[in-house]
Amino acid sequence: MAERNNLIQFLVLVWFSAALVHGMERHYKFNVVMKKTTRLCCSKSIVTVNGKFPGPTIYAREDDTVIVKVVNHVNYNITLHWHGVRQMRTGWADGPAYITQCPIQPGQAYTYNFTVTGQRGTLLWHAHILWLRATVYGAIVILPKPGVPYPFPHPHQEKLLIIGEWWKSDVEAVVNEALRSGLAPNVSDAHTINGRPGPVSSCNRRGFNLSVKKGKMYLLRFINAALNDEVFVRIAGHKFTVVEVDSSYVKPFETDTILISPGQTTGAILSADHPDPAGRYLITVSPFMDAPIDVDKVSATAVLKYSGASAAVATVTTAPPPINATWVSNGFINSLRSLNSAAYPAQVPLEIDHSLFFTAGLGFNPCPSCPRKNKIVAYMNNVTFLMPEIALLQAHYYKIKGVFTDDFPARPPNEYNYTGQQPANLHTMEGTRVYRLGYNSTVQIVLQDTAMIAPESHPVHLHGFDFFAVGRGLGNFDPVKDPKKFNLVDPVKRNTIGVPTGGWAAIRFRADNPGVWFMHCHLEVHTTWGLKMAFVVHNGKGPDQSLIPPPTDLPKC
Ligand SMILES: *[C@@H]1O[C@H](CO)[C@@H](O)[C@H](O)[C@H]1NC(C)=O
Ligand SMILES: *[C@@H]1O[C@H](CO)[C@@H](O)[C@H](O)[C@H]1NC(C)=O
Ligand SMILES: *[C@@H]1O[C@H](CO)[C@@H](O)[C@H](O)[C@H]1NC(C)=O
Ligand SMILES: *[C@@H]1O[C@H](CO)[C@@H](O)[C@H](O)[C@H]1NC(C)=O
Ligand SMILES: *[C@@H]1O[C@H](CO)[C@@H](O)[C@H](O)[C@H]1NC(C)=O
Ligand SMILES: *[C@@H]1O[C@H](CO)[C@@H](O)[C@H](O)[C@H]1NC(C)=O
Ligand SMILES: *[C@@H]1O[C@H](CO)[C@@H](O)[C@H](O)[C@H]1NC(C)=O
Ligand SMILES: *[C@@H]1O[C@H](CO)[C@@H](O)[C@H](O)[C@H]1NC(C)=O
Ligand SMILES: [Cu+2]
C-alpha cells in the first residue's frame, strides 16, 4: 500500500514537473470580423478580433504553449504577429505576411502554435499586413513560471494601458491614397488609450478611467500599438518606477515621463499614494517628434481616480512634454539597464562574428503613374525592400529559387557624411535581399539614421530575437571611438529600438533561432516605403537546433 502510494506520489511528481517544464496549453479563438463603432464622433466599420477594440488579451506563463485559431471573416487578407515572442524554431507562427507565411485569405483559418520561452512581462500582438494593425491589436501578458515571484514588490493589481492611433477615415484608403500619389499619408486624427481618445476638441467622448485604491501599488503595462507615433506618457501628481520593457526586467528607476516607441512595451509600478485621494489626475499620451515631420499632435487623455472620489471634476492636470523634447526622450532611454541579477543575467555577446552597419533613411524613386513622377521610398543600406509573392520562410525551407537573393550588403554601398550633406542622387536600389547568419553566430548591427530628405527617428524591430542595446549616439557612428563606450555589462534587452533622429544605435544578439526573421522600422509608413530586410538563420547541427516542419494548415499563396 505504502509502495503504491509512493508510486502514485512519484507519478504525480513526474507529471507535475513535466507540466512545469512544458507549461500549459492556452487555447484562444480569434474571429476576425468587422465591427461598427462610433468612436471620435464618426461612425465607421473597423476590422477587429472577436468584435473587440483593442482585441482580447493573451495571458500565458513562461513555458506555456499558446494556440490561437484565427478565422478570417473579413474581405481583407490577414496575418497576426506575436510581437516580441521569440518563436524558438517556430517561425511559421511569427506572422509577418510574405516573410514567414502567406496571408490567411477571406474565409480561411490558420492556427498559430508557439511556446513562450525565456521571457516574462508585457508584449503585444497585431495584424502584420497592410495597415490593418491600426485596429487589430491587443496585449500579451506573460507571467513568470508558477511559484516564481516578480523581482519587485508584488502589485495589488495589474492594469493594461494600450496606446493607439485613430483615423476618422478608412485607414486602408489613407495608405492607398499615399501609394497612388507617392507622397506621405495623412496623419491620424487622435491618439487613444485602450481605444479611447478621451475628450478631444468639440467631441466629448468618454475617456478611459484608471481606478485605484489609496495606499495600493499597481503594475501598469503600457503598450504602444500606434502605427507611426512615438509617445510620452505622464500622470499628473504621480511618478512611475519602470521595472520591465519588451518582456525583460530592468533595474528599477523612477521617472515622471515614459517614452514608448511603436512596438515597444513598458511595465511600471505606480504607487497610489497621492496625499489628496479626492483629486482626479490627468493621464496624457502625447507624440514625440524631434524632426520637421508632420505628426498627429492631439494628445490622448484619461483620468486616474481613487476609489471613493466623487465624480465631480476636480482634475489635477499636467502638461505633456513639448513635442520635440529630445532631452526627455534621452533621459528616459539613458536610464534603461538590464536587471542583470543572478536569476536574470545579461548574456551580452562579447565576441562578434558579424559586424554589420546598416543605414536607414528615405529617398525618391521614379514613379511614372504618380503626379510628380516620383515616389517616396525608404531603405536600409540603400536597398528598398520589395515584398515577395511567396513567403521567404517557405522559399527558404523548400529551397524555392528566385524568391530572394542572398546579397543584402553588410555595409552601405557608398560611404558619405550620413547626417551631414546628402548626395544629389536620392535614388535607391530595389530588391528582396536577405543576409545569412550561421546558427549561434553573434551579430552586432549599428543602425545609422541618415538625413536623406529629413533625419528621423526609426524604431527598428527585429523578429525572432531579443537584442542588447549596447550604445547610441548623435551624428555619425565612429567605429574607433564609439565601441569603447559600449555598455557590455548591463545594457537593456529589447526587441524594438529607437534609432535617434540624426544618430545611431548599436545592438547585439546571438543567432540561436533558425528561420527567416524580419527586421523593419515599426513606423508603418516607413515599412510601407521599404525600410525593411530579413535575416536567414541556418539550422544548427544539434537535435533541437532546426526549424520545425511547417504546420499542415499553413496558408498558401
Ligand atoms: C503545436 O505544435 C507542437 C509541435 O511544436 C505539436 O506537438 C502540437 O500538436 C501542436 N498543437 C496544435 C494544437 O496544433
Ligand atoms: C487626407 O487629407 C486630405 C486633406 O485633409 C483630405 O482631403 C483627404 O480626403 C484625406 N484622405 C483620406 C483617405 O482620408
Ligand atoms: C469615466 O468616468 C467618468 C466620470 O465618472 C464617466 O463619465 C465616464 O463614462 C467613465 N468612462 C468610461 C469609459 O467608463
Ligand atoms: C521645439 O519646438 C518649439 C515650438 O515649435 C520651438 O520653439 C523650439 O525651438 C523647438 N526646440 C528645439 C530644441 O528644437
Ligand atoms: C558631417 O556633417 C555635419 C553636419 O553638417 C558636420 O557637422 C560634420 O563636421 C560633418 N562631418 C564630416 C566628417 O565631414
Ligand atoms: C543608391 O542606389 C542607387 C541605384 O543604384 C544609386 O543611384 C545611388 O547613388 C545609391 N545611393 C547611395 C547613397 O549609395
Ligand atoms: C553557442 O555558442 C556559445 C559560445 O560559443 C556556446 O557557449 C553555446 O553553448 C552555443 N549554444 C548552442 C545552442 O550551440
Ligand atoms: C490575398 O493573398 C493572396 C495570396 O498572396 C493574393 O493572391 C491575393 O491577391 C490577396 N488578396 C488581396 C485582396 O490582396
Ligand atoms: Cu522609420
XYZ file of C-alpha atoms and ligand atoms in Angstrom:
670
model
C 0.000 0.000 0.000
C 2.755 2.385 1.053
C 4.666 1.385 -2.056
C 1.643 2.106 -4.199
C 1.209 5.495 -2.550
C 4.847 6.228 -3.185
C 4.449 5.250 -6.801
C 1.394 7.479 -7.173
C 3.255 10.282 -5.457
C 6.199 9.727 -7.774
C 3.985 9.697 -10.875
C 2.211 12.844 -9.726
C 5.602 14.441 -9.170
C 6.820 13.404 -12.631
C 3.602 14.633 -14.191
C 3.756 17.852 -12.219
C 7.378 18.633 -13.070
C 6.714 17.738 -16.704
C 3.809 20.164 -16.557
C 6.158 22.738 -15.052
C 8.783 22.237 -17.725
C 6.386 22.109 -20.645
C 3.899 24.550 -19.230
C 0.220 24.613 -20.051
C -1.572 24.841 -23.340
C -3.575 28.046 -23.666
C -6.187 27.963 -26.395
C -7.681 31.070 -27.984
C -10.173 31.528 -30.808
C -9.716 34.740 -32.782
C -12.505 35.556 -35.210
C -11.503 38.444 -37.463
C -14.720 40.385 -38.002
C -15.905 43.864 -38.984
C -17.391 45.930 -36.187
C -19.263 49.194 -36.346
C -18.039 51.828 -33.925
C -18.774 55.473 -33.226
C -15.528 56.465 -31.532
C -14.403 60.039 -32.108
C -17.882 61.128 -33.239
C -17.823 59.327 -36.521
C -19.458 56.062 -37.334
C -17.395 53.572 -39.291
C -16.679 49.881 -39.553
C -13.317 48.615 -38.410
C -11.545 45.278 -38.605
C -11.409 43.683 -35.147
C -10.745 40.399 -33.396
C -13.924 38.990 -31.807
C -15.578 42.414 -32.232
C -13.296 43.904 -29.581
C -11.184 47.044 -29.831
C -8.484 46.732 -28.562
C -8.626 42.993 -29.119
C -8.556 40.226 -26.488
C -5.582 39.879 -24.147
C -3.463 36.734 -24.379
C -2.388 35.506 -20.949
C 0.359 32.925 -20.627
C 3.039 31.862 -18.224
C 6.640 31.424 -19.238
C 6.941 27.907 -20.841
C 3.255 27.783 -21.802
C 2.207 26.872 -25.323
C -0.189 29.357 -26.883
C -2.537 28.071 -29.569
C -4.591 30.687 -31.384
C -7.018 29.627 -34.060
C -7.576 32.609 -36.365
C -10.603 32.563 -38.652
C -10.821 35.313 -41.255
C -14.395 36.576 -41.754
C -13.454 39.889 -43.439
C -12.696 40.862 -47.025
C -9.029 41.567 -46.341
C -6.131 39.154 -46.279
C -4.908 38.914 -42.700
C -1.946 37.685 -40.654
C -1.237 38.162 -36.954
C 2.165 38.729 -35.361
C 3.007 37.985 -31.714
C 5.350 40.917 -31.377
C 8.433 40.106 -29.311
C 7.628 36.421 -28.773
C 10.872 34.709 -29.681
C 9.244 31.838 -31.586
C 12.144 29.435 -30.974
C 12.178 27.223 -34.120
C 8.520 28.086 -34.811
C 8.935 30.837 -37.404
C 5.758 29.522 -39.063
C 3.842 31.131 -36.199
C 5.583 34.519 -36.339
C 3.130 36.134 -38.736
C 4.582 38.864 -40.989
C 2.856 38.485 -44.368
C 5.074 37.203 -47.190
C 8.022 36.864 -44.766
C 7.040 33.818 -42.680
C 3.645 32.971 -44.131
C 1.193 33.698 -46.913
C -1.884 35.574 -45.747
C -4.980 33.937 -44.279
C -7.402 34.752 -47.085
C -11.087 35.626 -46.588
C -12.949 32.551 -45.333
C -9.751 30.717 -44.358
C -8.320 29.759 -40.961
C -4.848 29.208 -39.548
C -3.728 28.073 -36.097
C -0.724 29.846 -34.594
C 1.100 27.498 -32.229
C 4.095 28.694 -30.215
C 5.758 28.267 -26.849
C 6.862 31.182 -24.701
C 10.485 30.544 -23.706
C 12.767 32.655 -21.528
C 10.528 35.729 -21.480
C 8.175 37.277 -18.969
C 6.450 40.646 -18.999
C 4.405 42.632 -21.493
C 4.216 42.186 -25.263
C 1.593 42.834 -27.925
C 0.021 41.097 -30.882
C -1.065 42.886 -34.027
C -2.003 42.397 -37.668
C 1.102 42.238 -39.888
C -0.272 43.037 -43.309
C -1.438 46.280 -44.975
C -2.255 48.885 -42.284
C -4.728 46.618 -40.505
C -2.866 46.874 -37.230
C -4.492 50.303 -36.861
C -7.405 48.472 -35.238
C -6.239 44.848 -34.991
C -4.065 44.701 -31.882
C -4.077 43.563 -28.285
C -1.896 42.749 -25.292
C 0.167 39.673 -24.451
C 0.820 39.262 -20.728
C 3.469 36.686 -19.852
C 3.502 35.829 -16.170
C 6.548 34.225 -14.526
C 6.633 30.436 -14.081
C 4.424 29.123 -11.259
C 5.895 29.997 -7.885
C 8.438 32.448 -9.281
C 7.903 35.960 -7.894
C 8.442 39.242 -9.689
C 11.833 40.799 -8.860
C 9.899 43.759 -7.414
C 7.176 44.048 -4.749
C 4.043 42.183 -5.758
C 1.487 44.678 -7.016
C -2.060 44.839 -5.678
C -3.339 44.725 -9.273
C -2.164 44.918 -12.855
C -3.644 47.325 -15.401
C -3.224 47.391 -19.165
C -2.879 50.710 -20.990
C -2.719 50.150 -24.734
C -1.912 53.215 -26.806
C -3.114 53.524 -30.387
C -3.820 55.913 -33.230
C -7.240 56.657 -34.674
C -8.202 57.808 -38.171
C -11.669 59.144 -38.866
C -11.445 57.826 -42.414
C -10.766 54.303 -43.588
C -7.115 53.544 -42.860
C -6.633 51.403 -45.981
C -7.903 54.345 -48.052
C -5.266 56.526 -46.376
C -2.391 54.230 -47.328
C -3.730 53.558 -50.822
C -4.012 57.289 -51.466
C -0.375 57.688 -50.367
C 0.808 54.861 -52.625
C -1.014 56.372 -55.618
C 0.378 59.850 -55.018
C 3.877 58.811 -53.985
C 3.568 61.255 -51.079
C 3.291 60.878 -47.302
C -0.021 59.505 -45.970
C -2.363 61.602 -43.832
C -1.549 61.582 -40.149
C -4.061 60.156 -37.670
C -6.798 62.244 -36.049
C -6.212 61.253 -32.427
C -4.228 59.038 -30.129
C -6.067 56.557 -27.942
C -5.678 54.859 -24.568
C -7.446 51.480 -24.502
C -9.253 52.537 -27.662
C -10.449 55.861 -26.238
C -9.070 59.285 -27.177
C -10.616 60.953 -24.130
C -12.352 64.292 -24.551
C -10.789 65.888 -27.636
C -11.791 69.144 -29.323
C -15.552 69.513 -29.575
C -16.003 65.805 -29.433
C -16.726 64.834 -25.861
C -16.235 61.086 -25.748
C -15.906 59.062 -22.581
C -12.262 58.571 -21.715
C -10.577 55.650 -20.005
C -10.616 55.726 -16.198
C -7.758 54.191 -14.258
C -9.332 53.346 -10.899
C -7.043 52.803 -7.911
C -7.279 52.348 -4.159
C -5.355 54.667 -1.872
C -2.177 53.080 -0.495
C -2.023 50.255 -3.068
C 0.595 49.523 -5.719
C -0.231 48.826 -9.331
C 1.733 47.292 -12.170
C 0.855 49.324 -15.258
C 1.574 47.512 -18.510
C 1.940 50.107 -21.275
C 1.905 49.072 -24.922
C 2.460 51.390 -27.873
C 0.359 49.871 -30.649
C 0.293 53.136 -32.639
C 1.183 52.958 -36.315
C 3.513 55.897 -36.647
C 3.980 57.857 -33.448
C 6.415 57.590 -30.570
C 4.698 58.826 -27.430
C 5.323 60.285 -23.988
C 3.118 59.177 -21.082
C 2.524 61.204 -17.924
C 0.177 61.009 -14.935
C -0.374 64.235 -13.019
C 0.901 64.161 -9.447
C 2.406 60.667 -9.770
C 5.695 59.036 -10.699
C 6.429 55.662 -12.242
C 9.009 53.071 -11.263
C 9.956 51.323 -14.501
C 10.605 47.596 -13.948
C 10.324 45.930 -17.361
C 10.491 46.711 -21.080
C 9.705 44.409 -24.027
C 9.328 41.384 -21.681
C 12.737 41.767 -19.982
C 13.229 43.081 -16.465
C 15.201 46.301 -15.966
C 16.892 47.888 -12.956
C 14.046 49.847 -11.382
C 14.214 53.620 -11.823
C 11.832 56.437 -11.085
C 10.558 58.817 -13.736
C 7.662 61.196 -14.293
C 7.597 60.528 -18.057
C 7.698 57.293 -20.026
C 8.756 57.193 -23.684
C 7.365 54.354 -25.791
C 8.012 53.812 -29.496
C 5.595 51.845 -31.660
C 6.061 48.149 -30.918
C 7.604 48.754 -27.505
C 6.121 47.995 -24.100
C 6.882 49.243 -20.580
C 5.975 47.761 -17.209
C 5.897 50.397 -14.465
C 4.876 50.424 -10.817
C 2.538 53.187 -9.744
C 2.005 53.832 -6.050
C -1.459 55.244 -5.390
C -0.119 57.427 -2.617
C -1.103 60.972 -3.520
C -1.947 62.910 -0.352
C -5.188 64.081 -1.947
C -7.201 60.991 -2.943
C -10.174 63.200 -3.811
C -8.308 64.520 -6.831
C -8.789 63.269 -10.360
C -5.439 63.072 -12.087
C -4.950 63.634 -15.789
C -3.122 60.958 -17.824
C -1.641 62.261 -21.073
C -0.306 60.407 -24.086
C 1.378 62.887 -26.420
C 3.544 62.493 -29.517
C 7.343 62.793 -29.576
C 8.806 64.085 -32.851
C 12.097 65.970 -32.970
C 12.362 66.311 -36.749
C 10.433 68.559 -39.166
C 7.874 65.822 -39.907
C 4.114 66.182 -39.610
C 2.519 64.002 -36.917
C -0.791 63.795 -35.117
C -0.470 66.409 -32.372
C -3.641 65.504 -30.472
C -2.884 64.116 -27.013
C -5.000 61.272 -25.715
C -6.176 61.775 -22.169
C -7.504 59.505 -19.453
C -8.140 60.004 -15.746
C -6.642 58.338 -12.691
C -9.116 58.361 -9.843
C -9.084 56.947 -6.349
C -11.974 54.789 -5.267
C -14.452 56.796 -3.244
C -13.526 60.050 -5.004
C -16.591 61.992 -6.025
C -17.355 62.107 -9.721
C -17.098 65.897 -9.623
C -14.448 67.244 -11.985
C -11.568 68.219 -9.693
C -8.915 67.445 -12.192
C -5.250 67.859 -11.384
C -3.599 68.410 -14.738
C -0.118 68.052 -16.144
C 1.270 69.443 -19.362
C 2.746 66.840 -21.674
C 6.408 67.364 -22.631
C 6.961 69.559 -25.721
C 6.602 67.506 -28.894
C 10.325 67.952 -29.669
C 11.587 67.184 -26.135
C 14.649 65.184 -27.204
C 16.100 65.719 -23.720
C 13.137 63.964 -22.063
C 13.439 61.072 -24.525
C 17.203 60.786 -23.932
C 16.735 60.962 -20.153
C 14.345 58.020 -20.276
C 16.399 55.881 -22.676
C 19.653 56.523 -20.818
C 18.071 55.265 -17.572
C 17.300 51.821 -19.005
C 19.573 48.984 -17.801
C 19.086 45.234 -17.753
C 18.307 43.917 -14.286
C 21.353 41.655 -14.726
C 20.784 39.710 -11.495
C 21.875 36.125 -10.763
C 18.421 34.921 -11.838
C 18.270 37.184 -14.897
C 21.833 37.640 -16.150
C 22.511 39.846 -19.167
C 24.327 37.496 -21.539
C 25.750 40.086 -23.894
C 27.769 38.585 -26.769
C 31.358 39.749 -26.310
C 32.931 38.242 -29.445
C 31.227 39.285 -32.679
C 31.064 37.107 -35.817
C 29.077 39.520 -37.997
C 29.747 43.219 -37.540
C 27.083 44.955 -39.613
C 26.477 48.604 -40.381
C 23.015 49.472 -41.723
C 21.936 52.947 -42.774
C 18.233 53.788 -42.537
C 16.538 56.641 -44.322
C 14.240 57.921 -47.035
C 14.722 58.570 -50.758
C 12.874 59.142 -54.024
C 12.447 56.670 -56.871
C 10.810 57.181 -60.275
C 7.057 56.538 -60.412
C 5.566 57.102 -63.868
C 1.969 56.884 -62.588
C 2.493 59.371 -59.743
C 1.519 63.041 -60.246
C 5.099 64.191 -59.532
C 6.596 61.243 -61.456
C 8.401 60.108 -58.340
C 7.547 58.477 -55.023
C 8.974 58.499 -51.536
C 10.801 55.282 -50.675
C 12.766 54.148 -47.645
C 15.776 51.873 -47.348
C 18.318 50.014 -45.314
C 21.801 50.207 -46.838
C 20.270 51.854 -49.913
C 18.059 48.798 -50.575
C 14.310 49.419 -50.736
C 12.833 46.038 -49.840
C 10.344 44.620 -52.335
C 7.747 42.262 -50.873
C 7.969 38.795 -52.472
C 4.895 36.899 -53.681
C 5.857 33.714 -51.868
C 6.733 33.894 -48.175
C 10.513 33.932 -47.617
C 10.344 31.208 -44.971
C 8.650 28.810 -47.407
C 11.144 29.717 -50.122
C 13.977 29.033 -47.661
C 12.519 25.772 -46.296
C 11.515 24.286 -49.655
C 14.537 25.793 -51.444
C 12.354 27.634 -53.972
C 14.627 29.638 -56.268
C 14.024 33.178 -57.462
C 12.124 34.499 -54.429
C 15.003 36.298 -52.744
C 18.700 36.931 -53.208
C 21.420 36.428 -50.597
C 23.221 39.687 -51.116
C 21.891 42.141 -48.572
C 25.006 44.265 -48.007
C 26.807 44.201 -44.650
C 27.694 47.862 -45.170
C 26.165 50.685 -47.233
C 27.444 50.633 -50.832
C 28.692 54.235 -50.592
C 30.173 55.926 -47.574
C 29.389 59.589 -47.014
C 28.574 62.001 -44.208
C 25.256 60.292 -43.370
C 23.959 63.016 -41.070
C 25.510 65.917 -42.993
C 25.432 66.975 -46.659
C 23.398 64.380 -48.619
C 24.240 63.152 -52.119
C 22.390 64.826 -55.001
C 21.054 61.450 -56.149
C 18.315 60.269 -53.787
C 17.513 57.058 -55.672
C 17.736 53.618 -54.066
C 18.141 50.041 -55.280
C 15.072 47.829 -55.101
C 15.233 44.161 -54.219
C 14.259 41.265 -51.970
C 17.620 40.680 -50.386
C 18.433 38.753 -47.232
C 21.528 38.429 -45.052
C 22.573 34.909 -43.994
C 23.695 34.021 -40.468
C 25.160 30.742 -39.231
C 23.425 29.057 -36.310
C 24.549 30.516 -32.959
C 26.731 33.159 -34.605
C 26.963 36.525 -32.861
C 25.834 39.704 -34.539
C 26.355 43.395 -33.974
C 24.341 45.882 -36.001
C 24.999 49.597 -35.948
C 21.818 51.269 -37.194
C 22.675 54.679 -38.624
C 19.975 57.233 -39.428
C 20.646 59.393 -42.483
C 19.453 62.926 -43.207
C 18.252 61.979 -46.681
C 15.055 64.026 -47.216
C 14.997 64.528 -43.422
C 16.670 62.912 -40.416
C 14.125 60.998 -38.401
C 13.897 58.531 -35.552
C 13.297 54.895 -36.561
C 12.022 52.357 -34.025
C 13.635 49.284 -35.574
C 12.069 45.932 -34.668
C 13.840 42.586 -35.021
C 11.690 39.446 -35.166
C 12.805 36.177 -33.539
C 15.301 37.691 -31.073
C 15.745 39.972 -28.136
C 18.862 42.092 -28.536
C 21.018 44.164 -26.250
C 21.119 47.903 -26.927
C 24.844 48.429 -26.297
C 25.259 52.018 -27.481
C 23.684 55.060 -29.081
C 24.809 58.498 -30.084
C 24.248 61.539 -32.244
C 25.783 62.209 -35.647
C 27.785 59.537 -37.447
C 28.921 56.367 -35.689
C 32.673 56.452 -35.073
C 33.977 52.860 -35.452
C 37.100 53.634 -33.407
C 35.855 55.795 -30.547
C 32.230 54.726 -30.053
C 32.687 50.967 -29.380
C 34.935 51.892 -26.419
C 31.862 53.432 -24.783
C 29.578 50.426 -25.345
C 27.819 49.024 -22.306
C 28.595 45.293 -22.430
C 27.686 44.688 -18.778
C 24.018 45.570 -18.258
C 22.606 47.053 -21.479
C 18.827 46.984 -21.795
C 17.393 43.984 -23.663
C 14.548 44.664 -26.073
C 13.035 43.785 -29.429
C 12.438 47.311 -30.762
C 14.971 50.135 -30.575
C 14.623 53.805 -31.354
C 17.433 54.917 -33.657
C 17.758 58.577 -32.629
C 16.999 61.341 -35.118
C 20.289 62.126 -36.868
C 22.114 59.498 -34.823
C 22.851 55.793 -34.437
C 22.096 52.841 -32.183
C 24.136 49.632 -31.778
C 22.610 46.255 -30.903
C 23.991 42.772 -30.283
C 22.369 39.346 -30.344
C 23.138 35.638 -30.764
C 21.545 33.993 -33.812
C 20.306 30.944 -31.893
C 16.919 30.740 -33.612
C 16.844 29.156 -37.076
C 14.384 30.591 -39.599
C 13.713 33.772 -41.523
C 13.475 36.870 -39.378
C 12.174 40.225 -40.471
C 13.826 43.460 -39.360
C 11.999 46.683 -40.092
C 11.094 50.135 -38.929
C 7.980 49.914 -36.762
C 6.651 53.175 -38.156
C 4.146 51.645 -40.554
C 4.694 54.497 -43.009
C 8.426 53.716 -43.264
C 7.844 49.963 -43.536
C 5.400 50.580 -46.372
C 8.082 52.633 -48.130
C 10.576 49.762 -47.847
C 12.582 50.261 -44.646
C 12.872 46.533 -44.035
C 15.079 43.482 -44.650
C 15.307 39.895 -43.431
C 17.877 37.552 -41.927
C 18.035 33.868 -42.808
C 19.395 31.941 -39.816
C 20.597 28.440 -40.668
C 19.794 25.294 -38.732
C 22.324 24.053 -36.194
C 23.680 20.501 -36.131
C 22.269 19.571 -32.712
C 18.960 17.803 -32.016
C 16.883 20.887 -31.146
C 18.561 23.345 -33.468
C 16.406 23.131 -36.596
C 13.320 24.927 -37.739
C 10.354 22.593 -37.161
C 8.427 21.443 -40.269
C 5.546 23.692 -41.336
C 2.085 23.044 -39.890
C -0.353 21.381 -42.302
C -2.774 24.326 -42.311
C -0.110 26.891 -43.264
C -1.798 29.284 -45.761
C -0.734 29.065 -49.395
C -0.120 31.951 -51.783
C 1.641 22.620 -31.595
O 2.932 22.297 -32.086
C 3.535 21.153 -31.467
C 4.901 20.941 -32.079
O 5.683 22.085 -31.972
C 2.687 19.936 -31.683
O 3.235 18.872 -30.970
C 1.284 20.188 -31.200
O 0.456 19.090 -31.533
C 0.704 21.433 -31.847
N -0.609 21.692 -31.294
C -1.656 22.044 -32.056
C -2.953 22.226 -31.325
O -1.560 22.233 -33.249
C -6.256 63.177 -46.461
O -6.312 64.537 -46.060
C -6.792 65.405 -47.102
C -6.648 66.836 -46.596
O -7.231 66.974 -45.343
C -8.235 65.048 -47.436
O -8.702 65.864 -48.482
C -8.274 63.580 -47.885
O -9.609 63.185 -48.098
C -7.657 62.684 -46.819
N -7.579 61.329 -47.331
C -8.183 60.290 -46.755
C -8.036 58.981 -47.431
O -8.799 60.386 -45.727
C -15.006 57.616 -16.654
O -15.575 58.310 -15.569
C -16.410 59.397 -15.966
C -16.829 60.143 -14.705
O -17.235 59.285 -13.716
C -17.610 58.820 -16.734
O -18.429 59.894 -17.189
C -17.094 58.063 -17.936
O -18.161 57.456 -18.619
C -16.114 56.985 -17.494
N -15.514 56.347 -18.680
C -15.747 55.097 -19.018
C -15.076 54.584 -20.231
O -16.467 54.363 -18.374
C 10.743 72.839 -30.193
O 9.585 73.357 -30.799
C 9.281 74.676 -30.379
C 7.912 75.058 -30.913
O 7.732 74.548 -32.205
C 10.385 75.606 -30.879
O 10.124 76.929 -30.482
C 11.698 75.154 -30.272
O 12.742 75.909 -30.813
C 11.949 73.685 -30.558
N 13.102 73.262 -29.779
C 14.067 72.522 -30.277
C 15.172 72.163 -29.339
O 14.076 72.144 -31.439
C 29.149 65.924 -41.337
O 28.145 66.911 -41.417
C 27.911 67.578 -40.196
C 26.690 68.463 -40.359
O 26.829 69.285 -41.468
C 29.154 68.350 -39.813
O 28.956 68.978 -38.562
C 30.312 67.367 -39.684
O 31.504 68.075 -39.449
C 30.473 66.566 -40.957
N 31.455 65.519 -40.717
C 32.465 65.296 -41.538
C 33.394 64.192 -41.171
O 32.630 65.953 -42.555
C 21.721 54.004 -54.139
O 21.477 53.216 -55.283
C 21.087 53.972 -56.405
C 20.691 52.988 -57.503
O 21.762 52.154 -57.794
C 22.250 54.874 -56.803
O 21.860 55.643 -57.914
C 22.571 55.795 -55.627
O 23.688 56.563 -55.912
C 22.840 54.991 -54.381
N 22.935 55.906 -53.240
C 23.777 55.729 -52.255
C 23.775 56.749 -51.178
O 24.514 54.781 -52.188
C 26.511 28.977 -28.768
O 27.851 29.412 -28.639
C 28.258 29.661 -27.297
C 29.631 30.314 -27.324
O 30.474 29.611 -28.135
C 28.212 28.358 -26.531
O 28.575 28.601 -25.195
C 26.790 27.816 -26.584
O 26.752 26.558 -25.975
C 26.324 27.687 -28.009
N 24.909 27.368 -27.975
C 24.406 26.411 -28.719
C 22.924 26.175 -28.545
O 25.048 25.774 -29.511
C -4.545 37.751 -50.744
O -3.400 36.958 -50.785
C -3.314 36.144 -51.947
C -2.089 35.263 -51.757
O -0.919 36.031 -51.685
C -3.244 37.016 -53.183
O -3.201 36.213 -54.337
C -4.465 37.907 -53.234
O -4.360 38.817 -54.291
C -4.586 38.688 -51.938
N -5.855 39.384 -51.934
C -5.952 40.684 -51.750
C -7.329 41.265 -51.728
O -4.979 41.407 -51.619
Cu 11.394 54.565 -39.632
